[in-house]
PDB file of C-alpha atoms in Angstrom:
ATOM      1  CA  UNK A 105     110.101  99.617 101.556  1.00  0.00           C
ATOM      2  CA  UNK A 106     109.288 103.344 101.144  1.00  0.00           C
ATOM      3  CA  UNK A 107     105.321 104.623 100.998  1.00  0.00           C
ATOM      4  CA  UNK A 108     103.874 104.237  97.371  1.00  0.00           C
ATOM      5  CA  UNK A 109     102.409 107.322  96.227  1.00  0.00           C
ATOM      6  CA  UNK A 110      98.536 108.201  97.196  1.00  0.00           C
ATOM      7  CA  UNK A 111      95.668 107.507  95.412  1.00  0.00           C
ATOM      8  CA  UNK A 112      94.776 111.232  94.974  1.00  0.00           C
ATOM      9  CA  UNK A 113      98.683 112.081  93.296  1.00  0.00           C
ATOM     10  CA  UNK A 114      98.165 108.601  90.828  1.00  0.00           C
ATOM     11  CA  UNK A 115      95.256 110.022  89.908  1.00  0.00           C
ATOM     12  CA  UNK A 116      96.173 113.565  88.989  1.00  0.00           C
ATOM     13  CA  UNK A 117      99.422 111.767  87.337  1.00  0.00           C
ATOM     14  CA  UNK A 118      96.946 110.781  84.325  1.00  0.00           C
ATOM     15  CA  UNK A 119      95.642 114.369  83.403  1.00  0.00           C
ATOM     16  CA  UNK A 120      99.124 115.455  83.414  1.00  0.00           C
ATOM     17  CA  UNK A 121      99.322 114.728  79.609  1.00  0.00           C
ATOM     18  CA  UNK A 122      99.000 116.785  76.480  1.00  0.00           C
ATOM     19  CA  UNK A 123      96.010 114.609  74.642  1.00  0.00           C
ATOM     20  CA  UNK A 124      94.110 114.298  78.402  1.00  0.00           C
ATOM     21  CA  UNK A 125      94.308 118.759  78.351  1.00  0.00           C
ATOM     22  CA  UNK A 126      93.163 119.168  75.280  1.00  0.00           C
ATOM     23  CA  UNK A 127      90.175 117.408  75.792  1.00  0.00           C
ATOM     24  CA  UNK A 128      89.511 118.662  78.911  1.00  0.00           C
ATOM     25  CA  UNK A 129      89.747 121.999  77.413  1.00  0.00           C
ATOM     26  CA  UNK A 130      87.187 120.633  74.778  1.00  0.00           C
ATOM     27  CA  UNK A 131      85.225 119.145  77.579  1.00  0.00           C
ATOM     28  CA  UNK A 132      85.634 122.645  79.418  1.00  0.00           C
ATOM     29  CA  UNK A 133      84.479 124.689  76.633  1.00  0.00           C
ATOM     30  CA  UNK A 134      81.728 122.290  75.383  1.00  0.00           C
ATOM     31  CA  UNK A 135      79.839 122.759  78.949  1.00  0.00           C
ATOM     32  CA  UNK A 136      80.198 126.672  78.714  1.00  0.00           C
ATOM     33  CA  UNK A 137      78.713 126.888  75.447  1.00  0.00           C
ATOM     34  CA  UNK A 138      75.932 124.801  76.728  1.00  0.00           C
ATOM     35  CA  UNK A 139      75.084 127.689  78.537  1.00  0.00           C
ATOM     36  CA  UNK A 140      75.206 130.795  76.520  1.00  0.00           C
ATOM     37  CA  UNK A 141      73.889 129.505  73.301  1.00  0.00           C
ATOM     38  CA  UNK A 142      70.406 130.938  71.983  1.00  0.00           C
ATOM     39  CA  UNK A 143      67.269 129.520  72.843  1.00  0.00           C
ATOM     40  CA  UNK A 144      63.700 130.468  72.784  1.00  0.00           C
ATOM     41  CA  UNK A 145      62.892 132.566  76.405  1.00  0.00           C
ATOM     42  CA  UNK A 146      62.278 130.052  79.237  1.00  0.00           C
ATOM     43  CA  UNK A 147      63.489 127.190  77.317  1.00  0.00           C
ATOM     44  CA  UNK A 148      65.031 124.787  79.489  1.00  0.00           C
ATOM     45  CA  UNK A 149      68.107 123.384  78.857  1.00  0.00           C
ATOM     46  CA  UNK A 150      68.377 120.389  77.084  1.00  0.00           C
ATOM     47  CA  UNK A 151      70.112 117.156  79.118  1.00  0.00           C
ATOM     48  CA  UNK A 152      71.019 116.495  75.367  1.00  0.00           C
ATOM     49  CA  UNK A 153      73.027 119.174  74.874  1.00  0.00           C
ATOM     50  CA  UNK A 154      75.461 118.015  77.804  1.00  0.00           C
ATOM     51  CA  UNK A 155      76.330 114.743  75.796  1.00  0.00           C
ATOM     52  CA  UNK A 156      79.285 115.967  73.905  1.00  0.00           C
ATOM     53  CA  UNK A 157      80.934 117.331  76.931  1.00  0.00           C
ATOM     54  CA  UNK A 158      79.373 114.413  79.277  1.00  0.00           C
ATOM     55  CA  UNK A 159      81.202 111.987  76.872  1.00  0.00           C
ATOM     56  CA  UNK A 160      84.268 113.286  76.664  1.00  0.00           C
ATOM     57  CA  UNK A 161      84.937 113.207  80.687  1.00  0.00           C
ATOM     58  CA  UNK A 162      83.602 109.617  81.067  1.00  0.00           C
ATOM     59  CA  UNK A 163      86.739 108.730  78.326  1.00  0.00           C
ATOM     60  CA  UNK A 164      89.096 110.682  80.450  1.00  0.00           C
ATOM     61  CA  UNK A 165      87.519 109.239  83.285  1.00  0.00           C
ATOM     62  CA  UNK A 166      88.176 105.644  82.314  1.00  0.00           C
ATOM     63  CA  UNK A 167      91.642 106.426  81.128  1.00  0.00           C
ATOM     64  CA  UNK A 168      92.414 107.848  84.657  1.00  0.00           C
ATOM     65  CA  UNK A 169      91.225 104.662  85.917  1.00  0.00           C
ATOM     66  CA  UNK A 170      92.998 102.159  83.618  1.00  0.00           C
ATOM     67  CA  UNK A 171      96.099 104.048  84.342  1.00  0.00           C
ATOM     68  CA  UNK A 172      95.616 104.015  88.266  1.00  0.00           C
ATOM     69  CA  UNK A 173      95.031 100.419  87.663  1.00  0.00           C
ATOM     70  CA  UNK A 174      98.109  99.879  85.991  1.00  0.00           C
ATOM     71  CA  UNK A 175     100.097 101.690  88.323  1.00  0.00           C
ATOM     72  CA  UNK A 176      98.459  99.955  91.332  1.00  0.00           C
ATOM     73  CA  UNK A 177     100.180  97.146  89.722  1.00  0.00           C
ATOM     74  CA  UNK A 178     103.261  97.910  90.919  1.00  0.00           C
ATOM     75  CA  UNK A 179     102.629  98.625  94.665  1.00  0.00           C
ATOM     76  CA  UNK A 180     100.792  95.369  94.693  1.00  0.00           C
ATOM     77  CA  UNK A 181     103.936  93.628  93.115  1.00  0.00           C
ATOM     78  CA  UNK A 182     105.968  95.673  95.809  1.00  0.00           C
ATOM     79  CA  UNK A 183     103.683  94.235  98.944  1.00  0.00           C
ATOM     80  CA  UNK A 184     103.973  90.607  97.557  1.00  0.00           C
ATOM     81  CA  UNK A 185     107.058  90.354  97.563  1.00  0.00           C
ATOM     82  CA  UNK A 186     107.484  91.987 101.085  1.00  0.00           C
ATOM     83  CA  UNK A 187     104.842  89.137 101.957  1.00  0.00           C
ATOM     84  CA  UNK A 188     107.443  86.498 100.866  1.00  0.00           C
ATOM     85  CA  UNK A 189     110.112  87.775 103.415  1.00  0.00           C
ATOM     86  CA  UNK A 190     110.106  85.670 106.357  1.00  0.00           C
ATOM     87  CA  UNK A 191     109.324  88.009 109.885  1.00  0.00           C
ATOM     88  CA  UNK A 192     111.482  86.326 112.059  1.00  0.00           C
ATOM     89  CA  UNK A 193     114.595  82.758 111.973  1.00  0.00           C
ATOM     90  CA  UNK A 194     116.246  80.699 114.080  1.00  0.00           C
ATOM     91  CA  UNK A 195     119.545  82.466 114.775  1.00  0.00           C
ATOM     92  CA  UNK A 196     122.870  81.667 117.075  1.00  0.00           C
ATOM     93  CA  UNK A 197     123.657  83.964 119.071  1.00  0.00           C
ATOM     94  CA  UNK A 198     125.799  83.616 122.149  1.00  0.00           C
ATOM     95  CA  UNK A 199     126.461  80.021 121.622  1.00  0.00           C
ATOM     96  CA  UNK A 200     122.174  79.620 122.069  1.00  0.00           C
ATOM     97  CA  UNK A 201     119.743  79.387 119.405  1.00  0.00           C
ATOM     98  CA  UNK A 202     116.770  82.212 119.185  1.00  0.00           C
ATOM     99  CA  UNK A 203     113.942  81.080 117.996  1.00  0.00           C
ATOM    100  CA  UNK A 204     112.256  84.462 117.381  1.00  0.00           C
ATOM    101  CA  UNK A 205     114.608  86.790 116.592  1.00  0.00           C
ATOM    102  CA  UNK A 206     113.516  89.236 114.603  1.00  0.00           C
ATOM    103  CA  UNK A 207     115.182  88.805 110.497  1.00  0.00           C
ATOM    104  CA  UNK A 208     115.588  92.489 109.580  1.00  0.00           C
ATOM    105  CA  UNK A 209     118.206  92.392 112.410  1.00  0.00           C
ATOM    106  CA  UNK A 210     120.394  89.591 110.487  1.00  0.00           C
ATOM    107  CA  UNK A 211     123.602  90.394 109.329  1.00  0.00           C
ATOM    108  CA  UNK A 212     126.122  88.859 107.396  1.00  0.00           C
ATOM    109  CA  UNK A 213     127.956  86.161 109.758  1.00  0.00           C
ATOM    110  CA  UNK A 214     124.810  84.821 111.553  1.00  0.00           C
ATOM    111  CA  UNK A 215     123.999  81.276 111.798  1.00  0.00           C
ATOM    112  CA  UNK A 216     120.885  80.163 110.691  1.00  0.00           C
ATOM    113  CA  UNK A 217     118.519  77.189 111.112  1.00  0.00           C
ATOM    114  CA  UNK A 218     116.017  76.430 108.209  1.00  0.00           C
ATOM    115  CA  UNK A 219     113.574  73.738 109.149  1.00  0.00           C
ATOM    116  CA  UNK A 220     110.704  72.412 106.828  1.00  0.00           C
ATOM    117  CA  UNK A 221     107.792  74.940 106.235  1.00  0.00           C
ATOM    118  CA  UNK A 222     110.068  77.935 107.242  1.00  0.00           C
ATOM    119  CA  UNK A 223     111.024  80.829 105.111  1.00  0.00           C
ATOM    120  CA  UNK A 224     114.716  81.710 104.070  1.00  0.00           C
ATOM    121  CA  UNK A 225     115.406  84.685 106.418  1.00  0.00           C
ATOM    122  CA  UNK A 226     118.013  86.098 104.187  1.00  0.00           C
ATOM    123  CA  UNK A 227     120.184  84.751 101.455  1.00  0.00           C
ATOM    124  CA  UNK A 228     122.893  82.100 103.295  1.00  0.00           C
ATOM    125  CA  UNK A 229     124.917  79.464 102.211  1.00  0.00           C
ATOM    126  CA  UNK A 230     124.506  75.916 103.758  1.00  0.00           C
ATOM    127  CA  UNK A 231     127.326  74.674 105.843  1.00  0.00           C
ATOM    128  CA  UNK A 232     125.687  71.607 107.719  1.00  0.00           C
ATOM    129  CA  UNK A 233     123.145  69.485 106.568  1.00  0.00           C
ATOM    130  CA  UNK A 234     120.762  68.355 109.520  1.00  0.00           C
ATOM    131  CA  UNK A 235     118.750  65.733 107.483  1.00  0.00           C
ATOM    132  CA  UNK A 236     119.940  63.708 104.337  1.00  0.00           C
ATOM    133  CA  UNK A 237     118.655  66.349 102.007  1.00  0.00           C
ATOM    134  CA  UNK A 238     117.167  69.724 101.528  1.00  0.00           C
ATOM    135  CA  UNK A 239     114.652  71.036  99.244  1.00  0.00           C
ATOM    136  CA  UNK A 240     113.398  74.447  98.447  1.00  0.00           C
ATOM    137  CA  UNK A 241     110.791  75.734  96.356  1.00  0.00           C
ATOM    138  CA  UNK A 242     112.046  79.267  94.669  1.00  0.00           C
ATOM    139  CA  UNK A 243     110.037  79.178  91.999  1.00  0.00           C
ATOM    140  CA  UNK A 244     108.883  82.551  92.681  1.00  0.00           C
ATOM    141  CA  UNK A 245     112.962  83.854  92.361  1.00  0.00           C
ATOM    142  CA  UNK A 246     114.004  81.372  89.422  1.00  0.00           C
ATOM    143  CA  UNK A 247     110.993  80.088  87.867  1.00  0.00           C
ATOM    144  CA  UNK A 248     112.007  76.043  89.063  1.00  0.00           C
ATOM    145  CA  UNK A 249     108.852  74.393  88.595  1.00  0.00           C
ATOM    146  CA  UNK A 250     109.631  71.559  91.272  1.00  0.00           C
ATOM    147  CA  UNK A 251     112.074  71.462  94.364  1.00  0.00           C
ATOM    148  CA  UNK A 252     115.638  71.921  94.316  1.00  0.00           C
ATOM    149  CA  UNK A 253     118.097  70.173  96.552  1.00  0.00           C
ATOM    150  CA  UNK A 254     120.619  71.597  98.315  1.00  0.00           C
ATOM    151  CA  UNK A 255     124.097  71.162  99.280  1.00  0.00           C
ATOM    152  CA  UNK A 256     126.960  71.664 101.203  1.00  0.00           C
ATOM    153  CA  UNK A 257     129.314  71.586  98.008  1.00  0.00           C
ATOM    154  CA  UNK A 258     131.104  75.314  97.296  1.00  0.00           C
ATOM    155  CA  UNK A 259     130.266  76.884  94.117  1.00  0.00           C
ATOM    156  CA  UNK A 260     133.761  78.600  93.050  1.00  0.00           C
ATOM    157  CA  UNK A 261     131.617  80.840  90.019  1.00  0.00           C
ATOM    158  CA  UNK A 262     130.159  84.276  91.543  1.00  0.00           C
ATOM    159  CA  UNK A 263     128.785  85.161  88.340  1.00  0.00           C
ATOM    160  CA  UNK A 264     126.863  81.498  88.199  1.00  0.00           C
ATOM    161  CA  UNK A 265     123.258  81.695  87.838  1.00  0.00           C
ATOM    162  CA  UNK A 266     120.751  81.240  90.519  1.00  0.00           C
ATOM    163  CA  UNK A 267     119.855  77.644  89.662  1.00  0.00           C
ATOM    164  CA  UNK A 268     123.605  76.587  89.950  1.00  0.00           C
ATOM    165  CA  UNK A 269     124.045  77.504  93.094  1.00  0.00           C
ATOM    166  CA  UNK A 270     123.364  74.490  95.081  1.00  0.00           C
ATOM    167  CA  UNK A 271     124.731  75.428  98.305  1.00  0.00           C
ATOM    168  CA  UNK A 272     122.940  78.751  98.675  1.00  0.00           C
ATOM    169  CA  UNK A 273     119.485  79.284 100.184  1.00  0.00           C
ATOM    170  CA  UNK A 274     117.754  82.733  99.296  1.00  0.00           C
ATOM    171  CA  UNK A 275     115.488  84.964 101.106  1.00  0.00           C
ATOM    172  CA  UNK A 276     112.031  84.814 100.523  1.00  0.00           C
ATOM    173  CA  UNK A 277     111.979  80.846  99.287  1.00  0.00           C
ATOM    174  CA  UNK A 278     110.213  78.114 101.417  1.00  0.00           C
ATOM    175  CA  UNK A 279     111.902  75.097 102.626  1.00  0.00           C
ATOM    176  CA  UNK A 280     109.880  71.889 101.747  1.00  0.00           C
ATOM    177  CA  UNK A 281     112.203  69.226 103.052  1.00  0.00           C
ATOM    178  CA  UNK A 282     114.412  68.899 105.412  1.00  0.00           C
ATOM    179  CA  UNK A 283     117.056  71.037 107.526  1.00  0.00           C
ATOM    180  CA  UNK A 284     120.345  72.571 107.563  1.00  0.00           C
ATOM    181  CA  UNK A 285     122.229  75.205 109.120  1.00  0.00           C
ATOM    182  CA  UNK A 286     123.477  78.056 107.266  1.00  0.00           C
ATOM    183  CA  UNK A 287     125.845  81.096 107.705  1.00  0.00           C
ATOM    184  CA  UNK A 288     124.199  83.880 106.282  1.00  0.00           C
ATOM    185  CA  UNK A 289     125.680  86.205 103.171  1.00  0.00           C
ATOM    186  CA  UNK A 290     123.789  88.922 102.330  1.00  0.00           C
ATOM    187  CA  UNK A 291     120.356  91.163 104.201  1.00  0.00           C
ATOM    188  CA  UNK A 292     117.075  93.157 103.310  1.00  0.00           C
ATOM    189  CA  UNK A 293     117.965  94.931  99.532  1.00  0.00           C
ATOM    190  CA  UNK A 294     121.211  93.093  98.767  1.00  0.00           C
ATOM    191  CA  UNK A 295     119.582  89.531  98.862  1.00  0.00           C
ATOM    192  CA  UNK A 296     118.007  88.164  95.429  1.00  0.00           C
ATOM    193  CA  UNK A 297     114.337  89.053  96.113  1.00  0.00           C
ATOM    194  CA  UNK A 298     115.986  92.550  97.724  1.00  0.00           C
ATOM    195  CA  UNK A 299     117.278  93.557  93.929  1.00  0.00           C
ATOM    196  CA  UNK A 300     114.021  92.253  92.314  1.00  0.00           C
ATOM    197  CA  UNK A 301     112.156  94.476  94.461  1.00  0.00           C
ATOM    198  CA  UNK A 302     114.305  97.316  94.273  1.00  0.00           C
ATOM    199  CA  UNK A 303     114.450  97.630  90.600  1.00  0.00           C
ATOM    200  CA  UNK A 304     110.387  97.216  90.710  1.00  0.00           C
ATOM    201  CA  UNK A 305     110.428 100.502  93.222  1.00  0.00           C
ATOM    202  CA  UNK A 306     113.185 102.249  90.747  1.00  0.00           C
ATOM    203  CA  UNK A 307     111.110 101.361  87.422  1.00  0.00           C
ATOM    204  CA  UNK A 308     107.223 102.463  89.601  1.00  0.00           C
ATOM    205  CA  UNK A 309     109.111 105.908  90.489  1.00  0.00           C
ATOM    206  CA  UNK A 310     111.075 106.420  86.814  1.00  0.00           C
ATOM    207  CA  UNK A 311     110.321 109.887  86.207  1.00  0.00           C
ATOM    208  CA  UNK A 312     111.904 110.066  82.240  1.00  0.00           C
ATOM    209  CA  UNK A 313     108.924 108.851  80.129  1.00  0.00           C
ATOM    210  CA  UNK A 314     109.101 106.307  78.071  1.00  0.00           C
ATOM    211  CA  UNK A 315     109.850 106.749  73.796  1.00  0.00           C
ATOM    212  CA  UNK A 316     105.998 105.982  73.510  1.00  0.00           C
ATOM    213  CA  UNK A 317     105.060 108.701  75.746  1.00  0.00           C
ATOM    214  CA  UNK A 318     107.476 111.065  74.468  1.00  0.00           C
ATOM    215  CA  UNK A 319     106.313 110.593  71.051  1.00  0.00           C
ATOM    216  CA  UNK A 320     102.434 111.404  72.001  1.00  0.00           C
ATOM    217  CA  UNK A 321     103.570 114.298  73.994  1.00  0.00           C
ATOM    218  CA  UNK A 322     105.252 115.434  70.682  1.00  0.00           C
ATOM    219  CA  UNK A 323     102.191 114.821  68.507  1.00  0.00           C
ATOM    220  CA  UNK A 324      99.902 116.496  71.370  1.00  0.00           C
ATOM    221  CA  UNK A 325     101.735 119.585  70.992  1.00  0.00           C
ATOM    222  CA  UNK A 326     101.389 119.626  66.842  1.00  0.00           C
ATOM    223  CA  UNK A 327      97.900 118.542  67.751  1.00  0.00           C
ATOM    224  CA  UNK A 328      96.795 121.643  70.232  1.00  0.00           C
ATOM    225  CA  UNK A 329      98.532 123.808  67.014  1.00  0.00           C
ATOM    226  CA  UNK A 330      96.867 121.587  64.797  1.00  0.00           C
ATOM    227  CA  UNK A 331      93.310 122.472  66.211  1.00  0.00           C
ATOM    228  CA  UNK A 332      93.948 126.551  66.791  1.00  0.00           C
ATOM    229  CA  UNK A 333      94.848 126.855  63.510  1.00  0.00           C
ATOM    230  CA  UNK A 334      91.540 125.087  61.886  1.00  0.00           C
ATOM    231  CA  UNK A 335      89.598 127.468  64.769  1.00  0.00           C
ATOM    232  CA  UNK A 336      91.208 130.309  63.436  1.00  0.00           C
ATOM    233  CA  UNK A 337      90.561 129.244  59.839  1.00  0.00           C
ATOM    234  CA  UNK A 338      87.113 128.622  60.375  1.00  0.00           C
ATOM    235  CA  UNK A 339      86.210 131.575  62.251  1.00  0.00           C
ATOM    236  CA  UNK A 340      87.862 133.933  59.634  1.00  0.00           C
ATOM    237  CA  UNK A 341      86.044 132.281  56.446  1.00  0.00           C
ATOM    238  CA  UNK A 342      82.655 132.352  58.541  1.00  0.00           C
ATOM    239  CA  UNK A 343      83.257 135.735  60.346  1.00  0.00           C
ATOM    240  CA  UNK A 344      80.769 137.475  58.053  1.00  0.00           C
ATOM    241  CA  UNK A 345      77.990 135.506  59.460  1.00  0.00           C
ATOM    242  CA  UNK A 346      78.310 136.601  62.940  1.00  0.00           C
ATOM    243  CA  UNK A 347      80.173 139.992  62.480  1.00  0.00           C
ATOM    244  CA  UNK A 348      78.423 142.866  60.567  1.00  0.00           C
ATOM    245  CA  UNK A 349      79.384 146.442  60.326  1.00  0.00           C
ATOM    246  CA  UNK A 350      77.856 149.657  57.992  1.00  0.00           C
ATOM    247  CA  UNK A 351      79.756 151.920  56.056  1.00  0.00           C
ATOM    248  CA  UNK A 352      79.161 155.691  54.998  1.00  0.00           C
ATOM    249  CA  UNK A 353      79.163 155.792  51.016  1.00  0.00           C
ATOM    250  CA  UNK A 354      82.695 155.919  49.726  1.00  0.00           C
ATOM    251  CA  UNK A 355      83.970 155.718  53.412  1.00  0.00           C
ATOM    252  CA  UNK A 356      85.920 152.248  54.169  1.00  0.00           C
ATOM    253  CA  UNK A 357      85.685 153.109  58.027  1.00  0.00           C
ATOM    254  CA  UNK A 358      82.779 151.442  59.458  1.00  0.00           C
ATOM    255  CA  UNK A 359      80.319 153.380  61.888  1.00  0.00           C
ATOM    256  CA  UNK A 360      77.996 150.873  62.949  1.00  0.00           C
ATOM    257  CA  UNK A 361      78.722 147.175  64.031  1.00  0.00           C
ATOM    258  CA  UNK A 362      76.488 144.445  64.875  1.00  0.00           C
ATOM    259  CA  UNK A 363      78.054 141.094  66.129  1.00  0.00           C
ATOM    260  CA  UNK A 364      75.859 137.679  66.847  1.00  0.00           C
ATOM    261  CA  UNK A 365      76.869 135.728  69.610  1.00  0.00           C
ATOM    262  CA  UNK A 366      74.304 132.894  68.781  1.00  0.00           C
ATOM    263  CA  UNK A 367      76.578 132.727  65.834  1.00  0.00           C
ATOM    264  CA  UNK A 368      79.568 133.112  67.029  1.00  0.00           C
ATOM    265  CA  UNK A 369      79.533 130.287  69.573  1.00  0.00           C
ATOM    266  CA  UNK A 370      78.162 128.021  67.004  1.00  0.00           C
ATOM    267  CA  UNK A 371      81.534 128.459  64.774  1.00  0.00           C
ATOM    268  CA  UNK A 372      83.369 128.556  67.538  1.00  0.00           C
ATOM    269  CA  UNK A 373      81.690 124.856  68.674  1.00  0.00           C
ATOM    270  CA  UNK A 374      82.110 123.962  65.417  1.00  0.00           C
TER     271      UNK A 374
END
């Protein structure tokens, strides 16, 4: 299994949306204006005036979480199921039986013995039963509430469901009863619980966002348009309370102009 990503690239993942920069930019400009705006000489600053801004960062704060979170989700999913894979089997080799060989080495065409308590190695179909019966549990591949038997009986279907195929044991499932030998089929990302976990790696590294995402990327651009244009409203209905200028008699060119920033900022906050 490949490296998930790092904490510190999940993490910068979540600010990488339209919504999440326009309110840092709000956040952004609501702690500069805490700064410059007029107060009495030697005033202190107010902690109250950082709540806007202070507010604003704990949501994107908690969003970056929640979506880390989520994410995490995935990679955890990813290590269980690695967890389920059995380290090592019983194989033939040479006409003698290794008892710790090592099962990412397995290959289609190895014999296998599965003994109560053990693993499945890798997905193999049962040629010889050493006890009356088998049972597995692979409820955590098909969702089988109880133990299923297995046999030595050929299924002649390939497109059968898991559940019908009674001779085949799969990699990652326990053995609860019994033993048999086993020739095995398929290794690592072919077997059953190899697809499941490769199309959990495919869907935690999907780069095209999702028609959900795409559609609050689209209304975060009309948004960020949205809000310049109401700025730009504002500040030209109010600009005669913060810009000022004199004119000569009869003279339309102004010769004198006085602008407030006090004011200014406080449209501009507005």
């Amino acid at each position: 299994k490949e490296d998930g990503k790092p904490l510190w690239k999940l993490v910068l993942e979540q600010f990488d949306d339209a919504l999440v920069k326009i309110l840092l930019a709000a956040a952004a400009v609501s702690f500069a204006l805490v700064w410059v705006e007029d107060r009495a000489p030697g005033a202190p600053i107010d902690l109250v005036d950082f709540v806007e801004p202070g507010v604003i960062l704990l949501i994107l704060i908690l969003n970056a979480i929640v979506g880390v979170w989520q994410e995490s989700n995935a990679e955890n999913a990813l290590e269980a199921l690695k967890e389920m894979q059995s380290d090592t089997a019983r194989v033939l080799r040479d006409g003698k039986w290794d008892h710790a060989f090592q099962a990412r080495d397995l290959v289609p065409g190895d014999v296998v013995e599965v003994r109560t308590g053990d693993r499945v190695p890798a997905d193999a179909r049962v040629v010889t039963l050493k006890t009356a019966t088998i049972r597995l549990e692979q409820a955590s591949l098909t969702g089988e509430s109880v133990a299923v038997n297995k046999d030595i009986d050929a299924i002649d279907d390939p497109d059968a469901e898991l559940q019908a195929k009674g001779c085949m044991l799969f990699g990652g499932t326990a053995a609860s009863q019994g033993a048999c030998v086993a020739i095995v089929t398929h290794t690592g990302m072919r077997t059953e619980i190899g697809k499941i976990q490769a199309q959990i790696q495919a869907a935690s590294e999907e780069e095209e966002d999702t028609p959900l995402k795409q559609k609050l990327d689209r209304f975060g651009d009309q948004l960020t348009w949205g809000i310049g244009l109401v700025c730009l409203f504002v500040w030209l209905m109010n600009y005669q309370f913060f810009i000022s200028w004199k004119r000569a008699p009869g003279s339309f060119v102004p010769y004198d102009v006085e602008f407030n920033f006090a004011k200014c900022t406080f449209y501009f906050k507005i």
